[in-house]
GROMACS .gro file of N, CA and C in nm:
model
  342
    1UNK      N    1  11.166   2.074  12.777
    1UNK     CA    2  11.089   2.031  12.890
    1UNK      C    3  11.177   1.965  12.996
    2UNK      N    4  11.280   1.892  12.904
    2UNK     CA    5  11.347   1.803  13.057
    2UNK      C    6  11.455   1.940  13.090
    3UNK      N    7  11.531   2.033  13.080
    3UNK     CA    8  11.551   2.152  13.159
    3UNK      C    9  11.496   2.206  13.196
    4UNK      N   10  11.368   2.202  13.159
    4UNK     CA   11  11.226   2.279  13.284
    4UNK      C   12  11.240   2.177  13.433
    5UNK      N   13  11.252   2.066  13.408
    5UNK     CA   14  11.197   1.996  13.514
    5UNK      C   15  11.336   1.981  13.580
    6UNK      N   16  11.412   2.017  13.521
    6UNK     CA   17  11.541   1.993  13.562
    6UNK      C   18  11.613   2.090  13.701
    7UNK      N   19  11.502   2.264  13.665
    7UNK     CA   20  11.517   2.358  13.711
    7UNK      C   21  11.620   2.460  13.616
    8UNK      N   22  11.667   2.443  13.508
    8UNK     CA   23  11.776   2.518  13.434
    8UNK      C   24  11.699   2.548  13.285
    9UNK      N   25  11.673   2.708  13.297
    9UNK     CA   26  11.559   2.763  13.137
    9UNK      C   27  11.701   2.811  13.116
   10UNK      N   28  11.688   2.778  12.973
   10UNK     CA   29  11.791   2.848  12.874
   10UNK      C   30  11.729   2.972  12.830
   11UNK      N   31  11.760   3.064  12.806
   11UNK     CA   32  11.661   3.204  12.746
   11UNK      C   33  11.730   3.168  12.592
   12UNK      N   34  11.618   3.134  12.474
   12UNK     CA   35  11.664   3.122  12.355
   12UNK      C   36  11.749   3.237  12.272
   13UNK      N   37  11.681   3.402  12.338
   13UNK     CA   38  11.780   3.486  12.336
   13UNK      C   39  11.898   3.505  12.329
   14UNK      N   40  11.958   3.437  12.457
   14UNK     CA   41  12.072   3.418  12.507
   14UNK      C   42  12.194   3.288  12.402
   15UNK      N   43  12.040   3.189  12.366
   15UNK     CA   44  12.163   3.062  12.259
   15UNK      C   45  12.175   3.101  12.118
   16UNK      N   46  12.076   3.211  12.060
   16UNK     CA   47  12.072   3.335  11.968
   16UNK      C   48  12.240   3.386  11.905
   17UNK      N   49  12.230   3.470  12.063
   17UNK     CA   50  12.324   3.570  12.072
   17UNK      C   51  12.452   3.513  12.097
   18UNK      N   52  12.493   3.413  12.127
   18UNK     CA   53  12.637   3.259  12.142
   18UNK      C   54  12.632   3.238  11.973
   19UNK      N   55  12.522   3.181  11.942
   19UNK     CA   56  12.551   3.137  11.770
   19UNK      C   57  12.603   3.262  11.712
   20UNK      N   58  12.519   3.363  11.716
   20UNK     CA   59  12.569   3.531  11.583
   20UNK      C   60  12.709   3.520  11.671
   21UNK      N   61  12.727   3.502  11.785
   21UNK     CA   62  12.888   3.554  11.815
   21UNK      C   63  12.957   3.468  11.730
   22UNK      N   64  12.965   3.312  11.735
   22UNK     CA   65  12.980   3.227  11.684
   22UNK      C   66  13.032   3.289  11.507
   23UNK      N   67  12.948   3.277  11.485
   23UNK     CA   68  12.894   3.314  11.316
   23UNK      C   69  13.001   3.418  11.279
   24UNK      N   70  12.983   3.591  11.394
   24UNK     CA   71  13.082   3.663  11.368
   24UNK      C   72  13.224   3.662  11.379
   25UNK      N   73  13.263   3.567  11.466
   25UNK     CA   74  13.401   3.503  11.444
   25UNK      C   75  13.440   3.445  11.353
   26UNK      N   76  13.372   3.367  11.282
   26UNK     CA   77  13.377   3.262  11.161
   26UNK      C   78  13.427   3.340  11.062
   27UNK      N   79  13.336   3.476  11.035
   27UNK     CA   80  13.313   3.574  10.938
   27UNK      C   81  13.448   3.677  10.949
   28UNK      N   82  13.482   3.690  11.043
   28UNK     CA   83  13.594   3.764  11.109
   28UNK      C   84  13.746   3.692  11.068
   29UNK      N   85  13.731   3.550  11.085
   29UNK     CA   86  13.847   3.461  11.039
   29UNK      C   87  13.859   3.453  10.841
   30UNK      N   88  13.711   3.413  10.848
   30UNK     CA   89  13.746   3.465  10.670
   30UNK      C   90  13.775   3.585  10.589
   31UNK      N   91  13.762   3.687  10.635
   31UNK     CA   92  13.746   3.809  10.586
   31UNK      C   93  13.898   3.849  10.593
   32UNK      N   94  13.962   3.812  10.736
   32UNK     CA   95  14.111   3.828  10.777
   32UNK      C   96  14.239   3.722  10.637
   33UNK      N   97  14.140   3.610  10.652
   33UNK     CA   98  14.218   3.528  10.530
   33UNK      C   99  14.196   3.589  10.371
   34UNK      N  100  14.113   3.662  10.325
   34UNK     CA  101  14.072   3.674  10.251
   34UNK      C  102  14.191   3.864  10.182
   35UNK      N  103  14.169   3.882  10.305
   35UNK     CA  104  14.277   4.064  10.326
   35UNK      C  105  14.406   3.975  10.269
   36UNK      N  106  14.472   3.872  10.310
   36UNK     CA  107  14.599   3.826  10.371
   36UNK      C  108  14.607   3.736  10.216
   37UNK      N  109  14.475   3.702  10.149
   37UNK     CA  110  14.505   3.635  10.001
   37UNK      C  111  14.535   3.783   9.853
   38UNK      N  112  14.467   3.887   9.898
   38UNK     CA  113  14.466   3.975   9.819
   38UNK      C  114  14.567   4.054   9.836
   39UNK      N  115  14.637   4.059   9.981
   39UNK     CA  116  14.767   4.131   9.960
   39UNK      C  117  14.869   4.051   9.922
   40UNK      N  118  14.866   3.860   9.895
   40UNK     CA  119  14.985   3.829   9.844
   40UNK      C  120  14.980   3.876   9.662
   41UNK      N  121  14.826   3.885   9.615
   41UNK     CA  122  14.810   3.864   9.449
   41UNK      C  123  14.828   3.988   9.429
   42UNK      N  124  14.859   4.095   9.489
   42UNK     CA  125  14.842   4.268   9.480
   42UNK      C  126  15.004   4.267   9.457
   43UNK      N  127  15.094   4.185   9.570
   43UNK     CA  128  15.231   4.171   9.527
   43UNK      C  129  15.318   4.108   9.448
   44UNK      N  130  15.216   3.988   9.415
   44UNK     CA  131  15.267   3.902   9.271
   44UNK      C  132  15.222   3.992   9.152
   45UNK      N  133  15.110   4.087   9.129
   45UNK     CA  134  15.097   4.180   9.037
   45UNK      C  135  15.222   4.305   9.018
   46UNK      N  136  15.237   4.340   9.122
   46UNK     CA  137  15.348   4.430   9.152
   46UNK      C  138  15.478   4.403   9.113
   47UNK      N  139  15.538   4.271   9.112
   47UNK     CA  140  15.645   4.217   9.093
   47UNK      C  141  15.626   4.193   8.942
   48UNK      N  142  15.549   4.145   8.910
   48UNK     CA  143  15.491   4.117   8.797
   48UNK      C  144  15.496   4.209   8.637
   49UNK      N  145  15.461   4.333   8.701
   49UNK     CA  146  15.419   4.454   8.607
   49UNK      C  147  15.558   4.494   8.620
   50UNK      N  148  15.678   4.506   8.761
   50UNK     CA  149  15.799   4.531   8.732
   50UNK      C  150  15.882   4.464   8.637
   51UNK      N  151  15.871   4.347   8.642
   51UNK     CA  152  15.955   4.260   8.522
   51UNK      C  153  15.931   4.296   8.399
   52UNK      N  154  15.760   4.267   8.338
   52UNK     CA  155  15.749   4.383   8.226
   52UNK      C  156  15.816   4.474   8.237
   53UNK      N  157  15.802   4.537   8.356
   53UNK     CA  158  15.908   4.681   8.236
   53UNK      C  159  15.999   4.650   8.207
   54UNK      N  160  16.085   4.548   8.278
   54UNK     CA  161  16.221   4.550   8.297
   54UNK      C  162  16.253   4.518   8.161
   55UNK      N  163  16.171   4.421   8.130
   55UNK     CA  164  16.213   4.314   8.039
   55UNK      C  165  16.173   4.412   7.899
   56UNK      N  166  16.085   4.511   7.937
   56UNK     CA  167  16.061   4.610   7.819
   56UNK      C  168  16.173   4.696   7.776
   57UNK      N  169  16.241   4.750   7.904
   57UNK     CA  170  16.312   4.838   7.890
   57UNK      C  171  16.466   4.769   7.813
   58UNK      N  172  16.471   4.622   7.834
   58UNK     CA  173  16.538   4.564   7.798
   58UNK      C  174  16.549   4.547   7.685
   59UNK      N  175  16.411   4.480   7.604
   59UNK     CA  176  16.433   4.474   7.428
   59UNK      C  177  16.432   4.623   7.379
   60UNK      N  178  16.403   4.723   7.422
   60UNK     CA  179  16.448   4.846   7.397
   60UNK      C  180  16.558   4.888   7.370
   61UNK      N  181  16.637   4.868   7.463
   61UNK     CA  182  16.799   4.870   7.489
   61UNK      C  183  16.865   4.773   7.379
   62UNK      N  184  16.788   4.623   7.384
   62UNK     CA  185  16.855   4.595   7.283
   62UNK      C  186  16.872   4.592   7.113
   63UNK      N  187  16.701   4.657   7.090
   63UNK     CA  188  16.722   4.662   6.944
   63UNK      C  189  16.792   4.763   6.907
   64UNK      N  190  16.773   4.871   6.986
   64UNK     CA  191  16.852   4.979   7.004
   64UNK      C  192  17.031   4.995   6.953
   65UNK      N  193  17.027   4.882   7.013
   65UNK     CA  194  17.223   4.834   7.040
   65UNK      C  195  17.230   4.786   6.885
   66UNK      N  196  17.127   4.697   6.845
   66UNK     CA  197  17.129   4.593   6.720
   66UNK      C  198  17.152   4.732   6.608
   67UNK      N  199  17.067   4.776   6.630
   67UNK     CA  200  17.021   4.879   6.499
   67UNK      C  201  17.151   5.005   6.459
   68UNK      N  202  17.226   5.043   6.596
   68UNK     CA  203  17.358   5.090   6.597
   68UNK      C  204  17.469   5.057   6.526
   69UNK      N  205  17.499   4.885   6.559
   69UNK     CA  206  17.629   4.811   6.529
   69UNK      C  207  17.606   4.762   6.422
   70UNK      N  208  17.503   4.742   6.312
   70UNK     CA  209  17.548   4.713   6.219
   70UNK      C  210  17.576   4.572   6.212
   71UNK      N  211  17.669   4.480   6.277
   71UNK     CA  212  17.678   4.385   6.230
   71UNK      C  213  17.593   4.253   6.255
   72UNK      N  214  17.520   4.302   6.293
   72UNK     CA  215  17.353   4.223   6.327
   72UNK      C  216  17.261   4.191   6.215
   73UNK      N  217  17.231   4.081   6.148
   73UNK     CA  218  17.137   4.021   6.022
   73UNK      C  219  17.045   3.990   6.094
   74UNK      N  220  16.924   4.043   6.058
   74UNK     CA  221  16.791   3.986   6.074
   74UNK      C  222  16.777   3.813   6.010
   75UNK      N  223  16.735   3.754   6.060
   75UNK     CA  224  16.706   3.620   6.051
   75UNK      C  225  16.599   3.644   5.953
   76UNK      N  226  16.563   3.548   5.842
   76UNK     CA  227  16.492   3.526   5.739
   76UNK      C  228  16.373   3.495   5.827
   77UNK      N  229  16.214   3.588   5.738
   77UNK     CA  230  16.145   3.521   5.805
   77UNK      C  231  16.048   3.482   5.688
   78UNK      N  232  16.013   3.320   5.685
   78UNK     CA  233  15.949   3.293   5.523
   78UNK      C  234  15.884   3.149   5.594
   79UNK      N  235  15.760   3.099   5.531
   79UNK     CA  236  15.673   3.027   5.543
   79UNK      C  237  15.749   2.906   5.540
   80UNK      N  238  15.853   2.866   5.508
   80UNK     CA  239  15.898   2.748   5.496
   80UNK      C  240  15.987   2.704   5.619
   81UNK      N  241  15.958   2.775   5.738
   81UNK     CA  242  16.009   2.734   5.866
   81UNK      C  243  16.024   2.590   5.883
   82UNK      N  244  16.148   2.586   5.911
   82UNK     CA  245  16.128   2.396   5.970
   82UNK      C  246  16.060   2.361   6.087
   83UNK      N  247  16.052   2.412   6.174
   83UNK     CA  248  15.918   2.405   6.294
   83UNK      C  249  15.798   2.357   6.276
   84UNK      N  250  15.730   2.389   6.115
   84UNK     CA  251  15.623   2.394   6.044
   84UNK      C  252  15.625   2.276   5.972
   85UNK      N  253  15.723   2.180   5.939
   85UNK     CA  254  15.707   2.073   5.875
   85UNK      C  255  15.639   2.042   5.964
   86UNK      N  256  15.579   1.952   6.038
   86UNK     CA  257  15.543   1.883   6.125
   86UNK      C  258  15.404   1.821   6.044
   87UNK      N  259  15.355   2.016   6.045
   87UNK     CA  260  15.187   2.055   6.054
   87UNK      C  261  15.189   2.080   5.876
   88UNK      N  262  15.228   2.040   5.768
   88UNK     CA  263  15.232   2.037   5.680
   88UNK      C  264  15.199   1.882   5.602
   89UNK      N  265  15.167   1.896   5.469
   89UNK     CA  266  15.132   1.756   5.457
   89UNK      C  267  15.229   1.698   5.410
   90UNK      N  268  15.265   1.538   5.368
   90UNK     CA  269  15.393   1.507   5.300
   90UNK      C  270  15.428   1.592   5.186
   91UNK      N  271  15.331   1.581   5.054
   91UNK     CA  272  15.325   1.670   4.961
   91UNK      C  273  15.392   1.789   4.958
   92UNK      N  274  15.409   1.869   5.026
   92UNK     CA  275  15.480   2.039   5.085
   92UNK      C  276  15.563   2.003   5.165
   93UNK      N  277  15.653   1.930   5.193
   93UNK     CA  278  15.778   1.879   5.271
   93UNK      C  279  15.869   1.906   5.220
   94UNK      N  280  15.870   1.911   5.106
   94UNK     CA  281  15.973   1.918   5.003
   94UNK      C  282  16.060   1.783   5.027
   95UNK      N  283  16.184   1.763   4.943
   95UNK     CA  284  16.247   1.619   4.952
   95UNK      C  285  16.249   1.538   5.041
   96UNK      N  286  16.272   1.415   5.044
   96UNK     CA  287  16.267   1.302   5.173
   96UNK      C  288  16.370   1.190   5.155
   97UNK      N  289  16.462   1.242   5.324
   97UNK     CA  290  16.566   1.121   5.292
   97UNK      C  291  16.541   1.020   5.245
   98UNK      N  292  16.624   0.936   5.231
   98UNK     CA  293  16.548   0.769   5.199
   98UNK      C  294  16.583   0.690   5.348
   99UNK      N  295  16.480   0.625   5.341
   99UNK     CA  296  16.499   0.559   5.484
   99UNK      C  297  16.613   0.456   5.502
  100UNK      N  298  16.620   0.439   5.629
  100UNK     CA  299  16.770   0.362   5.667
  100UNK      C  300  16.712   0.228   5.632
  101UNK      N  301  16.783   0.143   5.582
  101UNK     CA  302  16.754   0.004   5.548
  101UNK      C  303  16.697  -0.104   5.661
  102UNK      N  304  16.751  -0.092   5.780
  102UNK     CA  305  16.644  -0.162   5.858
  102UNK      C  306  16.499  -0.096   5.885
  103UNK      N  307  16.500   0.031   5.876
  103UNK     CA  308  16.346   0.112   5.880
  103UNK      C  309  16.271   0.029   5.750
  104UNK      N  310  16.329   0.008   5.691
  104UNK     CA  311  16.235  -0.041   5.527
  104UNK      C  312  16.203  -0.159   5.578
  105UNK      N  313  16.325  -0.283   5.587
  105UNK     CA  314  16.304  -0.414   5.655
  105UNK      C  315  16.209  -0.420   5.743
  106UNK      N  316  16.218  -0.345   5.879
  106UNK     CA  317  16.103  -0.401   5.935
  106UNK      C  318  15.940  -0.333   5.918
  107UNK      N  319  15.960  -0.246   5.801
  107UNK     CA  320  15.815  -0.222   5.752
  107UNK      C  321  15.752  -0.320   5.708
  108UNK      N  322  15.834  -0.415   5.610
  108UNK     CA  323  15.807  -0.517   5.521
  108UNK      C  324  15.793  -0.613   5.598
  109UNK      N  325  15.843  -0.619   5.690
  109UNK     CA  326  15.803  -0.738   5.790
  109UNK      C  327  15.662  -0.704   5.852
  110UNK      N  328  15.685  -0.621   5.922
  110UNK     CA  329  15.503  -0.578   5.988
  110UNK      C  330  15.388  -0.572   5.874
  111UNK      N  331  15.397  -0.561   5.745
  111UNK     CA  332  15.334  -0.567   5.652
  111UNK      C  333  15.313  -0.726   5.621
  112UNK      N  334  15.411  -0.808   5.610
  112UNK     CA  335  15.362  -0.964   5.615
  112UNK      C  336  15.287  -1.009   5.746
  113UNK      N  337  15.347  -0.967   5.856
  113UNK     CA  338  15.305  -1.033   5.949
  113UNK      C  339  15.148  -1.034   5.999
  114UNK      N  340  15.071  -0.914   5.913
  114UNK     CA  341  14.893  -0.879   5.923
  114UNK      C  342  14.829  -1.002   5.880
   0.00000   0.00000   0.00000
């Protein structure tokens, strides 16, 4: 009403057709970012699937080499990995140094001191 009286009609048409422009720019800027995110992950795939091979063609090559020369031993492979103590209980540890004499001492101390 106060641009009626003002003398200045907006045609709502017209503030319509400013917003969708609006809107289609918006839509236009994401869609452009969106091209520009999928061609970097299309080239990190690309680079990606090359190293596989590479790295395929590589243990290829090398068991290859191993299995030739002969003077190559397979490494033992048996449940008693030392990696695996960790996750084992004391019991299945098999032997145990004896502890260093201040390790004992100040057990016996933290044990009085409760």
């Amino acid at each position: 009403m106060v641009l009626q009286d003002a003398g200045t009609v907006i045609d709502p048409r017209t503030a319509q057709i400013e917003r969708l422009k609006t809107e289609v720019a918006e839509l236009k800027d994401r869609i452009s970012e969106r091209d520009a995110s999928l061609a970097e992950l299309k080239a990190f795939r690309t680079r990606a699937v090359s190293q596989l091979a590479a790295q395929h063609v590589e243990i290829a090559r090398l068991r290859e080499q191993a299995a030739q020369d002969g003077n190559v031993r397979r490494l033992p492979t048996s449940s008693r990995s030392p990696s695996l103590l960790c996750c084992r209980p004391p019991s299945a540890r098999g032997p145990q140094l004896p502890d260093h004499p201040s390790a004992t001492e100040a057990r016996r101390r933290r044990a009085h001191t409760r």
